[in-house]
Amino acid sequence: MAVPSFSPRSWIDYIPLLALLARRLSDDEVHSVMDALIADGQLPADKAGIAVTITKVTNEMPREEDIDRVRSNLTTGGWPLADPFTLGTSD
C-alpha cells in the first residue's frame, strides 16, 4: 500500500503564506463603510475618505478593489462622489 507523499506537518509551512494573501472586503463590510461615510457626513465621498473609513472599519489597509466597490455601491445608491474622484488627476 502506498503512503501519501504529504503529511499533516507539511501544512504548517503554508500558514505564513495564507497570512500574506490579500483579503477582500465582505459585502457586510462594504455596507458598514458606506454607513460610516453617511453617518459621519463625509459625502460627497472622495478616494481618501473611503480609504480612511475602510481602515477604521476593518483595521486593515484598503485595497484599490475595495475602494472601487464602495464607490460603485455609493453611486448605485445615488450618493454623491467628490469630483474628480481620483485625486491628483487632471482629465
N, CA, C and O atoms as CSV, one atom per row, in Angstrom:
chain,resi,resn,atom,element,x,y,z
A,1,MET,N,N,0.844,-1.178,0.000
A,1,MET,CA,C,0.000,0.000,0.000
A,1,MET,C,C,0.894,1.247,0.000
A,1,MET,O,O,1.843,1.341,0.777
A,2,ALA,N,N,0.580,2.185,-0.868
A,2,ALA,CA,C,1.371,3.413,-0.980
A,2,ALA,C,C,0.950,4.414,0.086
A,2,ALA,O,O,-0.234,4.555,0.394
A,3,VAL,N,N,1.921,5.092,0.634
A,3,VAL,CA,C,1.676,6.118,1.649
A,3,VAL,C,C,1.682,7.477,0.952
A,3,VAL,O,O,2.568,7.739,0.139
A,4,PRO,N,N,0.694,8.366,1.257
A,4,PRO,CA,C,0.691,9.699,0.622
A,4,PRO,C,C,2.015,10.417,0.862
A,4,PRO,O,O,2.668,10.230,1.888
A,5,SER,N,N,2.390,11.238,-0.106
A,5,SER,CA,C,3.681,11.928,-0.021
A,5,SER,C,C,3.630,13.188,0.844
A,5,SER,O,O,4.648,13.864,0.997
A,6,PHE,N,N,2.488,13.512,1.404
A,6,PHE,CA,C,2.414,14.676,2.285
A,6,PHE,C,C,2.001,14.218,3.680
A,6,PHE,O,O,1.440,13.137,3.861
A,7,SER,N,N,2.281,15.035,4.617
A,7,SER,CA,C,1.875,14.741,5.983
A,7,SER,C,C,1.176,15.976,6.544
A,7,SER,O,O,1.337,17.077,6.018
A,8,PRO,N,N,0.405,15.795,7.607
A,8,PRO,CA,C,-0.243,16.978,8.204
A,8,PRO,C,C,0.761,18.065,8.580
A,8,PRO,O,O,0.429,19.250,8.575
A,9,ARG,N,N,1.975,17.665,8.901
A,9,ARG,CA,C,3.020,18.628,9.253
A,9,ARG,C,C,3.355,19.548,8.086
A,9,ARG,O,O,3.734,20.699,8.302
A,10,SER,N,N,3.222,19.061,6.849
A,10,SER,CA,C,3.571,19.885,5.683
A,10,SER,C,C,2.654,21.097,5.545
A,10,SER,O,O,3.044,22.092,4.934
A,11,TRP,N,N,1.450,21.035,6.097
A,11,TRP,CA,C,0.525,22.174,6.022
A,11,TRP,C,C,1.008,23.352,6.854
A,11,TRP,O,O,0.666,24.499,6.563
A,12,ILE,N,N,1.789,23.084,7.872
A,12,ILE,CA,C,2.301,24.154,8.734
A,12,ILE,C,C,3.134,25.140,7.923
A,12,ILE,O,O,3.169,26.329,8.240
A,13,ASP,N,N,3.797,24.661,6.890
A,13,ASP,CA,C,4.602,25.535,6.053
A,13,ASP,C,C,3.754,26.532,5.270
A,13,ASP,O,O,4.263,27.570,4.847
A,14,TYR,N,N,2.477,26.238,5.070
A,14,TYR,CA,C,1.611,27.110,4.283
A,14,TYR,C,C,0.920,28.183,5.114
A,14,TYR,O,O,0.408,29.150,4.551
A,15,ILE,N,N,0.893,28.044,6.408
A,15,ILE,CA,C,0.193,29.007,7.265
A,15,ILE,C,C,0.730,30.426,7.087
A,15,ILE,O,O,-0.080,31.342,6.947
A,16,PRO,N,N,2.048,30.670,7.083
A,16,PRO,CA,C,2.525,32.040,6.850
A,16,PRO,C,C,2.125,32.573,5.474
A,16,PRO,O,O,1.889,33.772,5.323
A,17,LEU,N,N,2.046,31.713,4.489
A,17,LEU,CA,C,1.627,32.155,3.153
A,17,LEU,C,C,0.180,32.635,3.163
A,17,LEU,O,O,-0.150,33.630,2.517
A,18,LEU,N,N,-0.668,31.945,3.881
A,18,LEU,CA,C,-2.072,32.347,3.954
A,18,LEU,C,C,-2.220,33.733,4.568
A,18,LEU,O,O,-3.118,34.486,4.192
A,19,ALA,N,N,-1.367,34.066,5.487
A,19,ALA,CA,C,-1.417,35.383,6.125
A,19,ALA,C,C,-1.074,36.489,5.145
A,19,ALA,O,O,-1.502,37.629,5.327
A,20,LEU,N,N,-0.313,36.173,4.111
A,20,LEU,CA,C,0.089,37.181,3.135
A,20,LEU,C,C,-0.942,37.410,2.038
A,20,LEU,O,O,-0.872,38.410,1.323
A,21,LEU,N,N,-1.889,36.504,1.899
A,21,LEU,CA,C,-2.903,36.667,0.865
A,21,LEU,C,C,-3.771,37.884,1.173
A,21,LEU,O,O,-4.198,38.091,2.309
A,22,ALA,N,N,-4.018,38.672,0.152
A,22,ALA,CA,C,-4.856,39.862,0.333
A,22,ALA,C,C,-6.295,39.425,0.561
A,22,ALA,O,O,-6.800,38.520,-0.104
A,23,ARG,N,N,-6.929,40.068,1.490
A,23,ARG,CA,C,-8.301,39.736,1.813
A,23,ARG,C,C,-9.217,40.768,1.173
A,23,ARG,O,O,-8.874,41.947,1.084
A,24,ARG,N,N,-10.339,40.331,0.746
A,24,ARG,CA,C,-11.325,41.193,0.107
A,24,ARG,C,C,-12.390,41.560,1.144
A,24,ARG,O,O,-12.766,40.739,1.981
A,25,LEU,N,N,-12.871,42.811,1.076
A,25,LEU,CA,C,-13.954,43.214,1.973
A,25,LEU,C,C,-15.187,42.362,1.701
A,25,LEU,O,O,-15.519,42.078,0.550
A,26,SER,N,N,-15.852,41.965,2.762
A,26,SER,CA,C,-17.125,41.254,2.596
A,26,SER,C,C,-18.196,42.275,2.204
A,26,SER,O,O,-17.991,43.482,2.329
A,27,ASP,N,N,-19.327,41.779,1.732
A,27,ASP,CA,C,-20.430,42.677,1.392
A,27,ASP,C,C,-20.901,43.453,2.624
A,27,ASP,O,O,-21.250,44.629,2.529
A,28,ASP,N,N,-20.906,42.787,3.776
A,28,ASP,CA,C,-21.307,43.466,5.018
A,28,ASP,C,C,-20.338,44.591,5.363
A,28,ASP,O,O,-20.761,45.651,5.824
A,29,GLU,N,N,-19.040,44.369,5.143
A,29,GLU,CA,C,-18.050,45.408,5.423
A,29,GLU,C,C,-18.196,46.583,4.461
A,29,GLU,O,O,-18.037,47.736,4.862
A,30,VAL,N,N,-18.498,46.298,3.194
A,30,VAL,CA,C,-18.736,47.378,2.226
A,30,VAL,C,C,-19.897,48.241,2.711
A,30,VAL,O,O,-19.822,49.469,2.668
A,31,HIS,N,N,-20.960,47.605,3.168
A,31,HIS,CA,C,-22.118,48.359,3.666
A,31,HIS,C,C,-21.791,49.103,4.957
A,31,HIS,O,O,-22.306,50.196,5.189
A,32,SER,N,N,-20.939,48.517,5.798
A,32,SER,CA,C,-20.519,49.203,7.028
A,32,SER,C,C,-19.720,50.459,6.699
A,32,SER,O,O,-19.877,51.490,7.353
A,33,VAL,N,N,-18.866,50.371,5.688
A,33,VAL,CA,C,-18.084,51.538,5.258
A,33,VAL,C,C,-19.029,52.604,4.718
A,33,VAL,O,O,-18.887,53.782,5.046
A,34,MET,N,N,-19.991,52.201,3.893
A,34,MET,CA,C,-20.958,53.162,3.353
A,34,MET,C,C,-21.751,53.825,4.480
A,34,MET,O,O,-21.932,55.043,4.485
A,35,ASP,N,N,-22.220,53.020,5.430
A,35,ASP,CA,C,-22.984,53.560,6.556
A,35,ASP,C,C,-22.151,54.560,7.353
A,35,ASP,O,O,-22.657,55.603,7.767
A,36,ALA,N,N,-20.864,54.240,7.568
A,36,ALA,CA,C,-19.987,55.139,8.317
A,36,ALA,C,C,-19.770,56.450,7.567
A,36,ALA,O,O,-19.773,57.518,8.178
A,37,LEU,N,N,-19.582,56.379,6.253
A,37,LEU,CA,C,-19.410,57.600,5.454
A,37,LEU,C,C,-20.649,58.488,5.552
A,37,LEU,O,O,-20.547,59.704,5.716
A,38,ILE,N,N,-21.805,57.864,5.448
A,38,ILE,CA,C,-23.069,58.611,5.500
A,38,ILE,C,C,-23.276,59.194,6.900
A,38,ILE,O,O,-23.618,60.368,7.040
A,39,ALA,N,N,-23.070,58.374,7.934
A,39,ALA,CA,C,-23.285,58.822,9.313
A,39,ALA,C,C,-22.333,59.946,9.705
A,39,ALA,O,O,-22.701,60.844,10.462
A,40,ASP,N,N,-21.098,59.893,9.183
A,40,ASP,CA,C,-20.102,60.915,9.523
A,40,ASP,C,C,-20.206,62.151,8.648
A,40,ASP,O,O,-19.421,63.086,8.806
A,41,GLY,N,N,-21.168,62.170,7.723
A,41,GLY,CA,C,-21.342,63.325,6.851
A,41,GLY,C,C,-20.188,63.521,5.883
A,41,GLY,O,O,-19.878,64.654,5.514
A,42,GLN,N,N,-19.552,62.443,5.468
A,42,GLN,CA,C,-18.395,62.528,4.578
A,42,GLN,C,C,-18.792,62.427,3.106
A,42,GLN,O,O,-18.044,61.889,2.290
A,43,LEU,N,N,-19.955,62.941,2.779
A,43,LEU,CA,C,-20.403,62.925,1.385
A,43,LEU,C,C,-20.462,64.349,0.884
A,43,LEU,O,O,-20.875,65.221,1.648
A,44,PRO,N,N,-20.082,64.648,-0.334
A,44,PRO,CA,C,-19.628,63.679,-1.325
A,44,PRO,C,C,-18.311,63.022,-0.911
A,44,PRO,O,O,-17.412,63.676,-0.382
A,45,ALA,N,N,-18.217,61.712,-1.165
A,45,ALA,CA,C,-17.056,60.926,-0.748
A,45,ALA,C,C,-15.940,61.026,-1.770
A,45,ALA,O,O,-16.183,61.025,-2.977
A,46,ASP,N,N,-14.709,61.113,-1.273
A,46,ASP,CA,C,-13.559,61.054,-2.169
A,46,ASP,C,C,-12.770,59.785,-1.853
A,46,ASP,O,O,-13.055,59.077,-0.886
A,47,LYS,N,N,-11.785,59.522,-2.683
A,47,LYS,CA,C,-10.994,58.296,-2.549
A,47,LYS,C,C,-10.328,58.205,-1.174
A,47,LYS,O,O,-10.347,57.148,-0.544
A,48,ALA,N,N,-9.744,59.301,-0.712
A,48,ALA,CA,C,-9.057,59.306,0.582
A,48,ALA,C,C,-10.033,59.036,1.720
A,48,ALA,O,O,-9.720,58.278,2.638
A,49,GLY,N,N,-11.199,59.643,1.666
A,49,GLY,CA,C,-12.206,59.432,2.709
A,49,GLY,C,C,-12.677,57.998,2.769
A,49,GLY,O,O,-12.854,57.439,3.851
A,50,ILE,N,N,-12.883,57.398,1.600
A,50,ILE,CA,C,-13.295,55.997,1.556
A,50,ILE,C,C,-12.172,55.116,2.112
A,50,ILE,O,O,-12.429,54.204,2.897
A,51,ALA,N,N,-10.931,55.388,1.707
A,51,ALA,CA,C,-9.795,54.585,2.165
A,51,ALA,C,C,-9.643,54.664,3.684
A,51,ALA,O,O,-9.429,53.645,4.340
A,52,VAL,N,N,-9.754,55.866,4.243
A,52,VAL,CA,C,-9.631,56.040,5.699
A,52,VAL,C,C,-10.758,55.305,6.417
A,52,VAL,O,O,-10.531,54.673,7.448
A,53,THR,N,N,-11.957,55.384,5.882
A,53,THR,CA,C,-13.095,54.724,6.522
A,53,THR,C,C,-12.953,53.207,6.458
A,53,THR,O,O,-13.308,52.519,7.415
A,54,ILE,N,N,-12.442,52.671,5.350
A,54,ILE,CA,C,-12.183,51.227,5.276
A,54,ILE,C,C,-11.202,50.829,6.369
A,54,ILE,O,O,-11.392,49.811,7.035
A,55,THR,N,N,-10.156,51.623,6.555
A,55,THR,CA,C,-9.163,51.329,7.589
A,55,THR,C,C,-9.798,51.359,8.976
A,55,THR,O,O,-9.488,50.510,9.811
A,56,LYS,N,N,-10.679,52.321,9.234
A,56,LYS,CA,C,-11.347,52.410,10.535
A,56,LYS,C,C,-12.260,51.206,10.783
A,56,LYS,O,O,-12.319,50.685,11.897
A,57,VAL,N,N,-12.970,50.769,9.739
A,57,VAL,CA,C,-13.926,49.668,9.883
A,57,VAL,C,C,-13.219,48.322,10.013
A,57,VAL,O,O,-13.641,47.473,10.799
A,58,THR,N,N,-12.147,48.123,9.247
A,58,THR,CA,C,-11.507,46.801,9.185
A,58,THR,C,C,-10.182,46.699,9.923
A,58,THR,O,O,-9.687,45.594,10.144
A,59,ASN,N,N,-9.594,47.835,10.311
A,59,ASN,CA,C,-8.252,47.852,10.907
A,59,ASN,C,C,-7.202,47.280,9.955
A,59,ASN,O,O,-6.196,46.723,10.394
A,60,GLU,N,N,-7.439,47.417,8.658
A,60,GLU,CA,C,-6.504,46.951,7.634
A,60,GLU,C,C,-6.379,48.020,6.562
A,60,GLU,O,O,-7.257,48.867,6.397
A,61,MET,N,N,-5.264,47.962,5.835
A,61,MET,CA,C,-5.066,48.893,4.727
A,61,MET,C,C,-6.065,48.580,3.609
A,61,MET,O,O,-6.294,47.412,3.298
A,62,PRO,N,N,-6.651,49.598,3.013
A,62,PRO,CA,C,-7.629,49.355,1.945
A,62,PRO,C,C,-6.953,48.934,0.653
A,62,PRO,O,O,-5.848,49.379,0.342
A,63,ARG,N,N,-7.617,48.087,-0.084
A,63,ARG,CA,C,-7.164,47.701,-1.415
A,63,ARG,C,C,-7.918,48.546,-2.433
A,63,ARG,O,O,-9.054,48.954,-2.187
A,64,GLU,N,N,-7.300,48.805,-3.554
A,64,GLU,CA,C,-7.929,49.605,-4.614
A,64,GLU,C,C,-9.263,48.987,-5.031
A,64,GLU,O,O,-10.239,49.698,-5.272
A,65,GLU,N,N,-9.295,47.675,-5.111
A,65,GLU,CA,C,-10.525,46.964,-5.486
A,65,GLU,C,C,-11.655,47.245,-4.502
A,65,GLU,O,O,-12.804,47.410,-4.910
A,66,ASP,N,N,-11.339,47.299,-3.212
A,66,ASP,CA,C,-12.357,47.555,-2.195
A,66,ASP,C,C,-12.838,49.005,-2.231
A,66,ASP,O,O,-14.025,49.269,-2.040
A,67,ILE,N,N,-11.930,49.938,-2.473
A,67,ILE,CA,C,-12.321,51.342,-2.628
A,67,ILE,C,C,-13.287,51.471,-3.793
A,67,ILE,O,O,-14.292,52.176,-3.700
A,68,ASP,N,N,-12.979,50.785,-4.896
A,68,ASP,CA,C,-13.850,50.823,-6.073
A,68,ASP,C,C,-15.216,50.200,-5.796
A,68,ASP,O,O,-16.232,50.679,-6.300
A,69,ARG,N,N,-15.243,49.134,-4.996
A,69,ARG,CA,C,-16.526,48.502,-4.654
A,69,ARG,C,C,-17.395,49.446,-3.828
A,69,ARG,O,O,-18.598,49.552,-4.067
A,70,VAL,N,N,-16.789,50.131,-2.856
A,70,VAL,CA,C,-17.555,51.088,-2.040
A,70,VAL,C,C,-18.051,52.220,-2.933
A,70,VAL,O,O,-19.212,52.622,-2.854
A,71,ARG,N,N,-17.169,52.725,-3.776
A,71,ARG,CA,C,-17.532,53.817,-4.684
A,71,ARG,C,C,-18.700,53.409,-5.585
A,71,ARG,O,O,-19.648,54.173,-5.766
A,72,SER,N,N,-18.625,52.210,-6.143
A,72,SER,CA,C,-19.679,51.717,-7.027
A,72,SER,C,C,-21.011,51.599,-6.293
A,72,SER,O,O,-22.058,51.967,-6.825
A,73,ASN,N,N,-20.960,51.080,-5.065
A,73,ASN,CA,C,-22.187,50.949,-4.277
A,73,ASN,C,C,-22.774,52.308,-3.917
A,73,ASN,O,O,-23.994,52.472,-3.914
A,74,LEU,N,N,-21.925,53.277,-3.614
A,74,LEU,CA,C,-22.425,54.625,-3.330
A,74,LEU,C,C,-23.097,55.221,-4.560
A,74,LEU,O,O,-24.168,55.820,-4.462
A,75,THR,N,N,-22.466,55.054,-5.712
A,75,THR,CA,C,-23.021,55.577,-6.965
A,75,THR,C,C,-24.363,54.923,-7.273
A,75,THR,O,O,-25.320,55.602,-7.645
A,76,THR,N,N,-24.429,53.614,-7.117
A,76,THR,CA,C,-25.665,52.880,-7.378
A,76,THR,C,C,-26.780,53.351,-6.452
A,76,THR,O,O,-27.942,53.409,-6.853
A,77,GLY,N,N,-26.427,53.684,-5.219
A,77,GLY,CA,C,-27.411,54.163,-4.249
A,77,GLY,C,C,-27.776,55.632,-4.407
A,77,GLY,O,O,-28.614,56.150,-3.669
A,78,GLY,N,N,-27.145,56.306,-5.374
A,78,GLY,CA,C,-27.455,57.710,-5.616
A,78,GLY,C,C,-26.696,58.684,-4.739
A,78,GLY,O,O,-27.024,59.870,-4.720
A,79,TRP,N,N,-25.675,58.214,-4.000
A,79,TRP,CA,C,-24.898,59.095,-3.137
A,79,TRP,C,C,-23.838,59.818,-3.961
A,79,TRP,O,O,-23.288,59.242,-4.899
A,80,PRO,N,N,-23.547,61.066,-3.622
A,80,PRO,CA,C,-22.581,61.838,-4.411
A,80,PRO,C,C,-21.137,61.446,-4.122
A,80,PRO,O,O,-20.789,61.051,-3.009
A,81,LEU,N,N,-20.311,61.565,-5.152
A,81,LEU,CA,C,-18.870,61.359,-5.023
A,81,LEU,C,C,-18.178,62.674,-5.311
A,81,LEU,O,O,-18.688,63.495,-6.074
A,82,ALA,N,N,-17.026,62.876,-4.709
A,82,ALA,CA,C,-16.251,64.082,-4.973
A,82,ALA,C,C,-15.811,64.063,-6.435
A,82,ALA,O,O,-15.570,62.996,-7.000
A,83,ASP,N,N,-15.708,65.226,-7.039
A,83,ASP,CA,C,-15.322,65.327,-8.439
A,83,ASP,C,C,-14.059,66.151,-8.543
A,83,ASP,O,O,-14.075,67.294,-8.087
A,84,PRO,N,N,-12.985,65.676,-9.097
A,84,PRO,CA,C,-12.838,64.313,-9.628
A,84,PRO,C,C,-12.595,63.333,-8.492
A,84,PRO,O,O,-12.018,63.691,-7.466
A,85,PHE,N,N,-13.044,62.079,-8.681
A,85,PHE,CA,C,-12.912,61.075,-7.620
A,85,PHE,C,C,-11.466,60.744,-7.361
A,85,PHE,O,O,-11.050,60.667,-6.205
A,86,THR,N,N,-10.698,60.547,-8.391
A,86,THR,CA,C,-9.296,60.195,-8.215
A,86,THR,C,C,-8.494,61.458,-8.028
A,86,THR,O,O,-8.408,62.286,-8.936
A,87,LEU,N,N,-7.906,61.614,-6.860
A,87,LEU,CA,C,-7.138,62.803,-6.538
A,87,LEU,C,C,-5.877,62.894,-7.386
A,87,LEU,O,O,-5.264,61.872,-7.692
A,88,GLY,N,N,-5.497,64.062,-7.755
A,88,GLY,CA,C,-4.238,64.281,-8.459
A,88,GLY,C,C,-4.273,64.039,-9.949
A,88,GLY,O,O,-3.230,64.094,-10.601
A,89,THR,N,N,-5.438,63.773,-10.509
A,89,THR,CA,C,-5.510,63.590,-11.954
A,89,THR,C,C,-6.186,64.792,-12.576
A,89,THR,O,O,-7.032,65.437,-11.957
A,90,SER,N,N,-5.811,65.078,-13.778
A,90,SER,CA,C,-6.467,66.180,-14.492
A,90,SER,C,C,-6.988,65.622,-15.803
A,90,SER,O,O,-6.235,65.401,-16.751
A,91,ASP,N,N,-8.296,65.399,-15.834
A,91,ASP,CA,C,-8.941,64.842,-17.042
A,91,ASP,C,C,-9.511,65.946,-17.882
A,91,ASP,O,O,-10.092,65.684,-18.935
